[in-house]
PDB file of C-alpha atoms in Angstrom:
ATOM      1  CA  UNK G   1     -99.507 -48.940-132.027  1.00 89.00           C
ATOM      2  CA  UNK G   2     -98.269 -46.030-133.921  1.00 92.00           C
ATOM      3  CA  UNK G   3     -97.866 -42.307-132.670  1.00 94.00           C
ATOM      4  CA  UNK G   4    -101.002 -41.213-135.088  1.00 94.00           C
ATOM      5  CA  UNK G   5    -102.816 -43.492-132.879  1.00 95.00           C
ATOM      6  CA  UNK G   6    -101.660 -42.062-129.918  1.00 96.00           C
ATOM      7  CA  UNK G   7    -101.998 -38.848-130.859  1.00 96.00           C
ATOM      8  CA  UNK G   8    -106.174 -39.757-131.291  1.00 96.00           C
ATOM      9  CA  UNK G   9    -105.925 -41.329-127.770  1.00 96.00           C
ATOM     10  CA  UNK G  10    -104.448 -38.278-126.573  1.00 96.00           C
ATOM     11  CA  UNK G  11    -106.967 -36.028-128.193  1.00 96.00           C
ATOM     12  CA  UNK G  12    -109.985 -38.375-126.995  1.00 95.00           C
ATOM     13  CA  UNK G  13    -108.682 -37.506-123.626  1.00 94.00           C
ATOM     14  CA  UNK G  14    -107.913 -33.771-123.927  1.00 95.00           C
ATOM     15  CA  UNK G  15    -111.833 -33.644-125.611  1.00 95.00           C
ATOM     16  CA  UNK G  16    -112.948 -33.752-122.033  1.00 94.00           C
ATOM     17  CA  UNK G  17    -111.020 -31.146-120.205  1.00 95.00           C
ATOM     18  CA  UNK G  18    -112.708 -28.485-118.702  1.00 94.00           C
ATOM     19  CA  UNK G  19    -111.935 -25.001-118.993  1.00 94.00           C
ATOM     20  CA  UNK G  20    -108.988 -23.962-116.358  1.00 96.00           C
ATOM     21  CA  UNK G  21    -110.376 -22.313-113.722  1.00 96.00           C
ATOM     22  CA  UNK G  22    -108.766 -19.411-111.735  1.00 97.00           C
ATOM     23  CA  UNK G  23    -110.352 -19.026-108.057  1.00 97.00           C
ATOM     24  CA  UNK G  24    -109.753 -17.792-104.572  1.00 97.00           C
ATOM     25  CA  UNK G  25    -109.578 -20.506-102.185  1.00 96.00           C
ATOM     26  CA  UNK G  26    -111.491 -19.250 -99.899  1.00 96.00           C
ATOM     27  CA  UNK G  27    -114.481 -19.867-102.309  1.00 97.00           C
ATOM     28  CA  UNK G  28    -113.937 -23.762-102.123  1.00 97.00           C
ATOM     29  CA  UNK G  29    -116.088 -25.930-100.305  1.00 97.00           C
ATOM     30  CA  UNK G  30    -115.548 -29.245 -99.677  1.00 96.00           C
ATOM     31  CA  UNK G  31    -118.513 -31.533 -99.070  1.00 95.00           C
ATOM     32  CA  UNK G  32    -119.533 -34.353 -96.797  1.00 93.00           C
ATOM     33  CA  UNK G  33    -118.486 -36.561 -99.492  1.00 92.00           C
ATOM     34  CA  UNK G  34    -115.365 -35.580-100.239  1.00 92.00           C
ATOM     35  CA  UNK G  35    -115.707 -33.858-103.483  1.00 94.00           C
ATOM     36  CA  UNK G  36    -114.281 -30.088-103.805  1.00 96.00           C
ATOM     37  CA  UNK G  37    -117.167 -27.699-104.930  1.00 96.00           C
ATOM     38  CA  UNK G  38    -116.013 -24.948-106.956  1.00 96.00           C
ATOM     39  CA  UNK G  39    -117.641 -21.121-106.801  1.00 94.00           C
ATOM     40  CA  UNK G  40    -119.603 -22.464-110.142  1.00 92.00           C
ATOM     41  CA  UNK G  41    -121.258 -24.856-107.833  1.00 92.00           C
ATOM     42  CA  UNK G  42    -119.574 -27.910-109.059  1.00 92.00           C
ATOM     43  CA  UNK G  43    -119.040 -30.790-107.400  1.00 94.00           C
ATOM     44  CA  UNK G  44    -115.538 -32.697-108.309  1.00 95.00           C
ATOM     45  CA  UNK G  45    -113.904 -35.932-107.002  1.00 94.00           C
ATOM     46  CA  UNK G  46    -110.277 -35.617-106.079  1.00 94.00           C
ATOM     47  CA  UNK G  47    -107.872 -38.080-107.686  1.00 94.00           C
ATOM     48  CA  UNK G  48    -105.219 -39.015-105.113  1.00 94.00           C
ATOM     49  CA  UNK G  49    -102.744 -36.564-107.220  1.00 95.00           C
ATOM     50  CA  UNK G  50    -105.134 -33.307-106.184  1.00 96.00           C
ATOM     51  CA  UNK G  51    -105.467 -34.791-103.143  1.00 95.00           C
ATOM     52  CA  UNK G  52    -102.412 -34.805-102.428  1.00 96.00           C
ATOM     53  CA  UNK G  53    -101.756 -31.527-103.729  1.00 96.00           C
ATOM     54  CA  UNK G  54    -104.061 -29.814-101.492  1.00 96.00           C
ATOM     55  CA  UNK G  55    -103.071 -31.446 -98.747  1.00 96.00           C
ATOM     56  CA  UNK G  56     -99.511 -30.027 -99.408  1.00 95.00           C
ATOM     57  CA  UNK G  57    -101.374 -26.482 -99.322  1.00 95.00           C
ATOM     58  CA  UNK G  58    -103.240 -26.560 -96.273  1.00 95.00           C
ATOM     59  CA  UNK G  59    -100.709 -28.454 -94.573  1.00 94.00           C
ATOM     60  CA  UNK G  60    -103.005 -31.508 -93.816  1.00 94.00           C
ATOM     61  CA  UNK G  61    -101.596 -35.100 -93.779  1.00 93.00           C
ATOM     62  CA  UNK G  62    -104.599 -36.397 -95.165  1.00 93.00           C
ATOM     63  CA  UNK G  63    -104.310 -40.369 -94.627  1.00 90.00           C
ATOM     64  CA  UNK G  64    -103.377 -40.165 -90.606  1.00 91.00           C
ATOM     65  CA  UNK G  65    -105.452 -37.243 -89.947  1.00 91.00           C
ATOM     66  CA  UNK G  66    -109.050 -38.952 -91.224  1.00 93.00           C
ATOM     67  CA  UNK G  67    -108.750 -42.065 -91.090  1.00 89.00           C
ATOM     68  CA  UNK G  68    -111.250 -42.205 -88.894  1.00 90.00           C
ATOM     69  CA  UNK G  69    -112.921 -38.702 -89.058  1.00 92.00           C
ATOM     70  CA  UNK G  70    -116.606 -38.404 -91.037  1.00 94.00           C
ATOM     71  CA  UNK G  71    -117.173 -36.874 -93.982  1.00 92.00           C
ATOM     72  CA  UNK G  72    -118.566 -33.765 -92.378  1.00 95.00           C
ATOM     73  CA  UNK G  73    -115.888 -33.850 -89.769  1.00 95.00           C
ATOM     74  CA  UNK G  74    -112.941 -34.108 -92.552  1.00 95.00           C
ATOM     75  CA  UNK G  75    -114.633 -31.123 -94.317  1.00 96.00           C
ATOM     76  CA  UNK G  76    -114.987 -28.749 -91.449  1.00 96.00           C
ATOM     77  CA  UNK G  77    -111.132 -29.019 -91.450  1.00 96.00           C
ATOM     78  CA  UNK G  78    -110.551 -28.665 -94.627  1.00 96.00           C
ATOM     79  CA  UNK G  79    -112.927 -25.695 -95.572  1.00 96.00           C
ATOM     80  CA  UNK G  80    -111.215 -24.222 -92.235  1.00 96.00           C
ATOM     81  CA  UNK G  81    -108.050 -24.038 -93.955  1.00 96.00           C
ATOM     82  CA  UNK G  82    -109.191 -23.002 -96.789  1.00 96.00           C
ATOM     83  CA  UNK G  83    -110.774 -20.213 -95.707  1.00 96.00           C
ATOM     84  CA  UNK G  84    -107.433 -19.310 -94.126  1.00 95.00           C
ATOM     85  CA  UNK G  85    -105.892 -19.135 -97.575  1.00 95.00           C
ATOM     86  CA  UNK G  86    -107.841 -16.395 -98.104  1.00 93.00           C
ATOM     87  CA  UNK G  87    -108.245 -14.607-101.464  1.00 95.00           C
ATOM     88  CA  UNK G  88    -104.816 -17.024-102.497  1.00 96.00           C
ATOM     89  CA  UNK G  89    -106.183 -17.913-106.345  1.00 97.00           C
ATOM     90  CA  UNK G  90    -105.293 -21.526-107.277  1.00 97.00           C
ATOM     91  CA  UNK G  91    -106.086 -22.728-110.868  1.00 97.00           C
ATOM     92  CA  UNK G  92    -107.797 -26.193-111.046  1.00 97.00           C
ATOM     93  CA  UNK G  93    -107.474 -28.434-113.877  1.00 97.00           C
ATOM     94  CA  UNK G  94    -110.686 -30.845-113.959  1.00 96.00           C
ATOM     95  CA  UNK G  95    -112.317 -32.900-117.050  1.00 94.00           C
ATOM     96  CA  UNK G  96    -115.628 -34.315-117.568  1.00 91.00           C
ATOM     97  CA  UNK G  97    -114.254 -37.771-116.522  1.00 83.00           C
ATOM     98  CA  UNK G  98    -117.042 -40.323-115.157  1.00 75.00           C
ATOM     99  CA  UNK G  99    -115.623 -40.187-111.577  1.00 72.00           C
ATOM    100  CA  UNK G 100    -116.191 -43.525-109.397  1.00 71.00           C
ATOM    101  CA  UNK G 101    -117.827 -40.960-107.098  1.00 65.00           C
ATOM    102  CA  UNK G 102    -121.781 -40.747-108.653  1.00 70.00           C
ATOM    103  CA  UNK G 103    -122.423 -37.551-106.876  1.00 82.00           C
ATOM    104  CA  UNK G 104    -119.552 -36.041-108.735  1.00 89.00           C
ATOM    105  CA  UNK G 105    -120.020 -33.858-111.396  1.00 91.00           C
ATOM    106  CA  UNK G 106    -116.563 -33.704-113.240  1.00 93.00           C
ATOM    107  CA  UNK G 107    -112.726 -35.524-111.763  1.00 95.00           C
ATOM    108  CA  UNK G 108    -110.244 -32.143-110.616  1.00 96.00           C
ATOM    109  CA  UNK G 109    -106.876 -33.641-111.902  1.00 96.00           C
ATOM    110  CA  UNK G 110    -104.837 -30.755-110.790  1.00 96.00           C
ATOM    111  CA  UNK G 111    -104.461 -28.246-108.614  1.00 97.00           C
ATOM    112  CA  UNK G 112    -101.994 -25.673-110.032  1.00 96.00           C
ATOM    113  CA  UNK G 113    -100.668 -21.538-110.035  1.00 96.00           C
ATOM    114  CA  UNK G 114    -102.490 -19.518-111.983  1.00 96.00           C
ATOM    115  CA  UNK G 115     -99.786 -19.269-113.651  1.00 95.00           C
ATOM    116  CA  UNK G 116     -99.205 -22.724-114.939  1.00 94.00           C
ATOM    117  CA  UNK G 117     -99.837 -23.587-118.841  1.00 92.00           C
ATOM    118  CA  UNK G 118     -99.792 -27.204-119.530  1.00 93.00           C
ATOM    119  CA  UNK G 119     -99.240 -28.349-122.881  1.00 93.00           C
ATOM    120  CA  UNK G 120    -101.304 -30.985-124.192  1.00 95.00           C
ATOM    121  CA  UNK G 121     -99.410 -34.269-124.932  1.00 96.00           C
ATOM    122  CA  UNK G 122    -101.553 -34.189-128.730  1.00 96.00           C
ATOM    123  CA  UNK G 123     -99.145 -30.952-129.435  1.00 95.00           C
ATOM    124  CA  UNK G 124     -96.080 -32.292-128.427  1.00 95.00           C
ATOM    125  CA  UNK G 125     -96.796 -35.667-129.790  1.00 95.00           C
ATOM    126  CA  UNK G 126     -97.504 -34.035-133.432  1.00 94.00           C
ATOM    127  CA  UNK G 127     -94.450 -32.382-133.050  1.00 93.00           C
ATOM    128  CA  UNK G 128     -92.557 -35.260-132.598  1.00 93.00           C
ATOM    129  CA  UNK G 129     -94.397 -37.039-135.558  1.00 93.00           C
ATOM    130  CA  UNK G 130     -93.330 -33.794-137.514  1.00 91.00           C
ATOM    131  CA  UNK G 131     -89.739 -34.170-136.523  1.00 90.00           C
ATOM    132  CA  UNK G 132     -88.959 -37.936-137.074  1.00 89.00           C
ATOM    133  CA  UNK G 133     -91.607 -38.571-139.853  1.00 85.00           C
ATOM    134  CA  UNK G 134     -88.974 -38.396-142.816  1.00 83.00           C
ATOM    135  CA  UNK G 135     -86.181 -40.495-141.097  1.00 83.00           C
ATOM    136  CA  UNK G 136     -88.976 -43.158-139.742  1.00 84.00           C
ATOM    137  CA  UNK G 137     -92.043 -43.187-141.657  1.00 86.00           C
ATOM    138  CA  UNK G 138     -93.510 -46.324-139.075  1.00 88.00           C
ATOM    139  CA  UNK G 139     -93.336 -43.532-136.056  1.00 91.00           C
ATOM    140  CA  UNK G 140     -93.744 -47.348-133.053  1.00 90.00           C
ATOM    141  CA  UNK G 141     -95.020 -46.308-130.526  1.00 92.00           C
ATOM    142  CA  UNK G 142     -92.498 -49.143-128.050  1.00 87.00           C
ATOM    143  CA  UNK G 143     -93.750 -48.601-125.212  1.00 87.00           C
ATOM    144  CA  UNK G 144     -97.011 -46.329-123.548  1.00 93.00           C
ATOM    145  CA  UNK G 145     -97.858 -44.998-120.084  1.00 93.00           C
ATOM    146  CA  UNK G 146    -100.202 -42.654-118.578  1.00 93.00           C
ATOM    147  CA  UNK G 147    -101.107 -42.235-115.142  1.00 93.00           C
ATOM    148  CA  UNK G 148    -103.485 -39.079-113.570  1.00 91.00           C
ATOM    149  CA  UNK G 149     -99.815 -37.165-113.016  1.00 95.00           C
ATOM    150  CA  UNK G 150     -98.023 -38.018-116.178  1.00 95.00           C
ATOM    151  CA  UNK G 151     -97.990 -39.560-119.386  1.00 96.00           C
ATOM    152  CA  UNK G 152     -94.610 -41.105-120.679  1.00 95.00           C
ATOM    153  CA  UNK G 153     -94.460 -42.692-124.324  1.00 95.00           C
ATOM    154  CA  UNK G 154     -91.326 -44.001-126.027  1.00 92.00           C
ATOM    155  CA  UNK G 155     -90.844 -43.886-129.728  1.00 92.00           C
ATOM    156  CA  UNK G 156     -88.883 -46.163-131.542  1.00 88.00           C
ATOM    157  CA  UNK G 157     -86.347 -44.731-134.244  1.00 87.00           C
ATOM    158  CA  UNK G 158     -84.685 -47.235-136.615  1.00 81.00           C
ATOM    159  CA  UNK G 159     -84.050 -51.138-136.545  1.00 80.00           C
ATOM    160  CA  UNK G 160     -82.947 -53.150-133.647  1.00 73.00           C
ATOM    161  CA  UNK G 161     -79.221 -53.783-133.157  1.00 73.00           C
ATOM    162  CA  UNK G 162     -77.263 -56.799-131.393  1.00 66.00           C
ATOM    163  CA  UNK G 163     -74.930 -59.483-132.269  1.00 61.00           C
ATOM    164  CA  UNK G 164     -77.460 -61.983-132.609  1.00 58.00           C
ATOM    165  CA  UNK G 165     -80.302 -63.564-130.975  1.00 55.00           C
ATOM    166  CA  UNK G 166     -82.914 -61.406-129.009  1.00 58.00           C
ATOM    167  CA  UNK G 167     -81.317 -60.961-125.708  1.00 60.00           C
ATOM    168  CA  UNK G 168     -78.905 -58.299-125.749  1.00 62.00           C
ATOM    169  CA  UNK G 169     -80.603 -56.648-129.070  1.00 70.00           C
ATOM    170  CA  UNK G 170     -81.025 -52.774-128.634  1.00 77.00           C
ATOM    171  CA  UNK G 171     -83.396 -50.122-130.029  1.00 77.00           C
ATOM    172  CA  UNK G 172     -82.981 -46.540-130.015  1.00 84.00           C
ATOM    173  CA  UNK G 173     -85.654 -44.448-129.482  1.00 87.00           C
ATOM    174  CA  UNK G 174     -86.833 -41.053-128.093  1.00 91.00           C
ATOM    175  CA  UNK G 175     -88.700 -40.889-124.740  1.00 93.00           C
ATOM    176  CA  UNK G 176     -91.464 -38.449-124.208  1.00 95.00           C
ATOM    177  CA  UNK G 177     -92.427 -37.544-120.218  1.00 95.00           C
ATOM    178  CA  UNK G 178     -94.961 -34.641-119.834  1.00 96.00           C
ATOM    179  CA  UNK G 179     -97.325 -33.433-116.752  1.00 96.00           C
ATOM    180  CA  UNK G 180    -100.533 -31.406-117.301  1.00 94.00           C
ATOM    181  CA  UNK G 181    -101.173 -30.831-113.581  1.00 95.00           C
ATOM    182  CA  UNK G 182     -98.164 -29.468-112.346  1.00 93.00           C
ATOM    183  CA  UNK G 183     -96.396 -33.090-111.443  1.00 94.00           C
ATOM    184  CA  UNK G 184     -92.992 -32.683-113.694  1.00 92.00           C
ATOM    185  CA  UNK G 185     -92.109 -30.732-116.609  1.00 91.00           C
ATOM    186  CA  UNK G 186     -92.095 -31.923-120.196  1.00 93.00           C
ATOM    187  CA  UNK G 187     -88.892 -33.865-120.728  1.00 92.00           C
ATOM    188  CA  UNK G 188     -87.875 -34.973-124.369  1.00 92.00           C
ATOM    189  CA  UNK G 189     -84.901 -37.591-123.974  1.00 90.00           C
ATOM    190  CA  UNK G 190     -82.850 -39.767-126.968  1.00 86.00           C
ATOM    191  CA  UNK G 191     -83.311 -43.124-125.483  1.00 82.00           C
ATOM    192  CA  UNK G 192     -82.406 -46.474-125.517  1.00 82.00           C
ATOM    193  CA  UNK G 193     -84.244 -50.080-124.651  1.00 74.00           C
ATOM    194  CA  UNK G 194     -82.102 -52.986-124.136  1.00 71.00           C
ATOM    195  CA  UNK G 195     -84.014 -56.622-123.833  1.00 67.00           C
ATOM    196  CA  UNK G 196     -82.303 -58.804-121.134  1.00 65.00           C
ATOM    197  CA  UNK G 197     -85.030 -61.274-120.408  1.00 62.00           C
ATOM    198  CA  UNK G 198     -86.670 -63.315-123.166  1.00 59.00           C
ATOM    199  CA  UNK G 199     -90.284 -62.855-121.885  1.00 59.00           C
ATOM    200  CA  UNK G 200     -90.453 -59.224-123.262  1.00 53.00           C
ATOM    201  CA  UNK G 201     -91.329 -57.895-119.761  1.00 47.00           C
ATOM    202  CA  UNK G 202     -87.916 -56.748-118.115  1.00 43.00           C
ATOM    203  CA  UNK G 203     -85.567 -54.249-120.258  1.00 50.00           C
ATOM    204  CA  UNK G 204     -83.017 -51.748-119.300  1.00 45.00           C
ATOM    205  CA  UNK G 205     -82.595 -47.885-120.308  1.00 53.00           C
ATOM    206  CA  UNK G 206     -80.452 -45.612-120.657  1.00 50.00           C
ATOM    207  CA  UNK G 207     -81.227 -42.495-121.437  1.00 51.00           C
ATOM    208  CA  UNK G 208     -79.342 -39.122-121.928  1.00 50.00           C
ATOM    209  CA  UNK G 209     -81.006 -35.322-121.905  1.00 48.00           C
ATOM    210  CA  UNK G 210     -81.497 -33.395-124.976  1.00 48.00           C
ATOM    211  CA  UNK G 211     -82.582 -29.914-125.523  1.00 47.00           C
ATOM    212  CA  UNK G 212     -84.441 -29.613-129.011  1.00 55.00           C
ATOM    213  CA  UNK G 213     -84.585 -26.514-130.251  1.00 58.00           C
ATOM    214  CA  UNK G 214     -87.257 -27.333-132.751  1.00 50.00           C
ATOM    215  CA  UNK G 215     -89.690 -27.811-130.163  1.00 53.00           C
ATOM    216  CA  UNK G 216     -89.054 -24.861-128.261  1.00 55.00           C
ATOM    217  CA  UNK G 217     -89.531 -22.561-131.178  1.00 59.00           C
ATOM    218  CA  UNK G 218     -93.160 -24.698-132.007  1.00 52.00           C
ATOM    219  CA  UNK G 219     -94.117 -24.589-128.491  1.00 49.00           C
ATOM    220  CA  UNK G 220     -93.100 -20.259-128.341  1.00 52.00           C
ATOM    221  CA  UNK G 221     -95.130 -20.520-131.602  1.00 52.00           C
ATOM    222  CA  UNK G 222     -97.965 -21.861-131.752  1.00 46.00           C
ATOM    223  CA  UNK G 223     -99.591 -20.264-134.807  1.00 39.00           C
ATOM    224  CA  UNK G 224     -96.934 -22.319-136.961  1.00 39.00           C
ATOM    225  CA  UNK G 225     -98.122 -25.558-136.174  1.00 38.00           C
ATOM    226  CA  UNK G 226     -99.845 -28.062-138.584  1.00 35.00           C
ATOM    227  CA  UNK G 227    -102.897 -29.715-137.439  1.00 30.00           C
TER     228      UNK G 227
END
């Protein structure tokens, strides 16, 4: 795999984002089902990230608590809270996702401030591409990684290094770690892979922290990107 085909992943996935959506939390519902209805009247499935995140905001501890409430039991509490929160607004990040829940209408993948801005991982991948494309044409993608918090991709610059054999050999490389629902900031780190197992499935890293000004001034300016 190559970034340009991550990139396409990436923008497959961002295709099916909803619109952010700023609300008071005392307009949430949550149903007998478990799903969080928004004040547009739709129904979304929590992925163990939200969930977790809401239970941080109502101050729930969501796995010893209801266990072994109901459904209708676990949402009186929960809508309780909520409606302690007030007129608190909360931005929710949700995409059209096929939940495993059928009576879902949409997955709600974060629960953020409202003022949070995530940026896509398409954006920062093209500007990597942009940045390493004349010192390595191939742009491997070495190694790829998403889960519903983050997505962490590394990209391998030049040829591997070692004193022969495979074990031991080295590649550099830049890591890429971003969030889109609040989970960790976007983190852009010169990298290194080290094989010490013939099988391919155990390596070492070491990484160290870089600050690239070339992506800040993309990011802060938007309008000068190439798409």
């Amino acid at each position: 795999m190559n970034l340009t085909d991550l990139i396409h992943e990436f923008e497959t996935r961002e295709a099916l984002q909803n619109t952010d959506e700023v609300v008071e939390a005392h307009a949430l519902t949550m149903t007998g089902t478990g799903n969080l209805r928004t004040p547009s009247g739709a129904d979304l499935a929590l992925t163990d990230w939200s969930r977790s995140q809401l239970s941080s905001l109502l101050g729930v501890r969501w796995d010893r608590w209801f266990s072994r409430a109901s459904g209708e039991e676990r949402a009186d509490e929960i809508n309780r809270r909520l409606g302690r929160m007030g007129e608190t607004k909360l931005k929710l990040r949700s995409s059209q996702s096929r939940p495993d829940n059928d009576d879902a209408d949409g997955v709600l993948d974060g629960i953020v401030t409202p003022s949070y801005s995530a940026i896509p991982d398409s954006q920062v991948a093209r500007l990597v591409a942009g940045a390493l494309a004349l010192n390595e044409p191939e742009l491997r993608v070495i190694r790829n990684f998403s889960t519903t918090m983050t997505t962490s991709y590394v990209v391998a610059v030049g040829k591997p290094q070692g004193r022969g054999g495979v074990v031991g050999a080295m590649w550099g490389g830049v890591l890429i770690q971003n969030s889109s629902v609040g989970y960790s900031c976007l983190s852009i780190q010169a990298h290194v892979t080290r094989l010490i197992c013939t099988n391919g499935t155990r390596t070492k890293r070491v990484t160290r922290a870089e600050e690239p000004s070339w992506l800040t001034s993309a990011i802060t300016a938007p309008s000068t990107l190439m798409y």
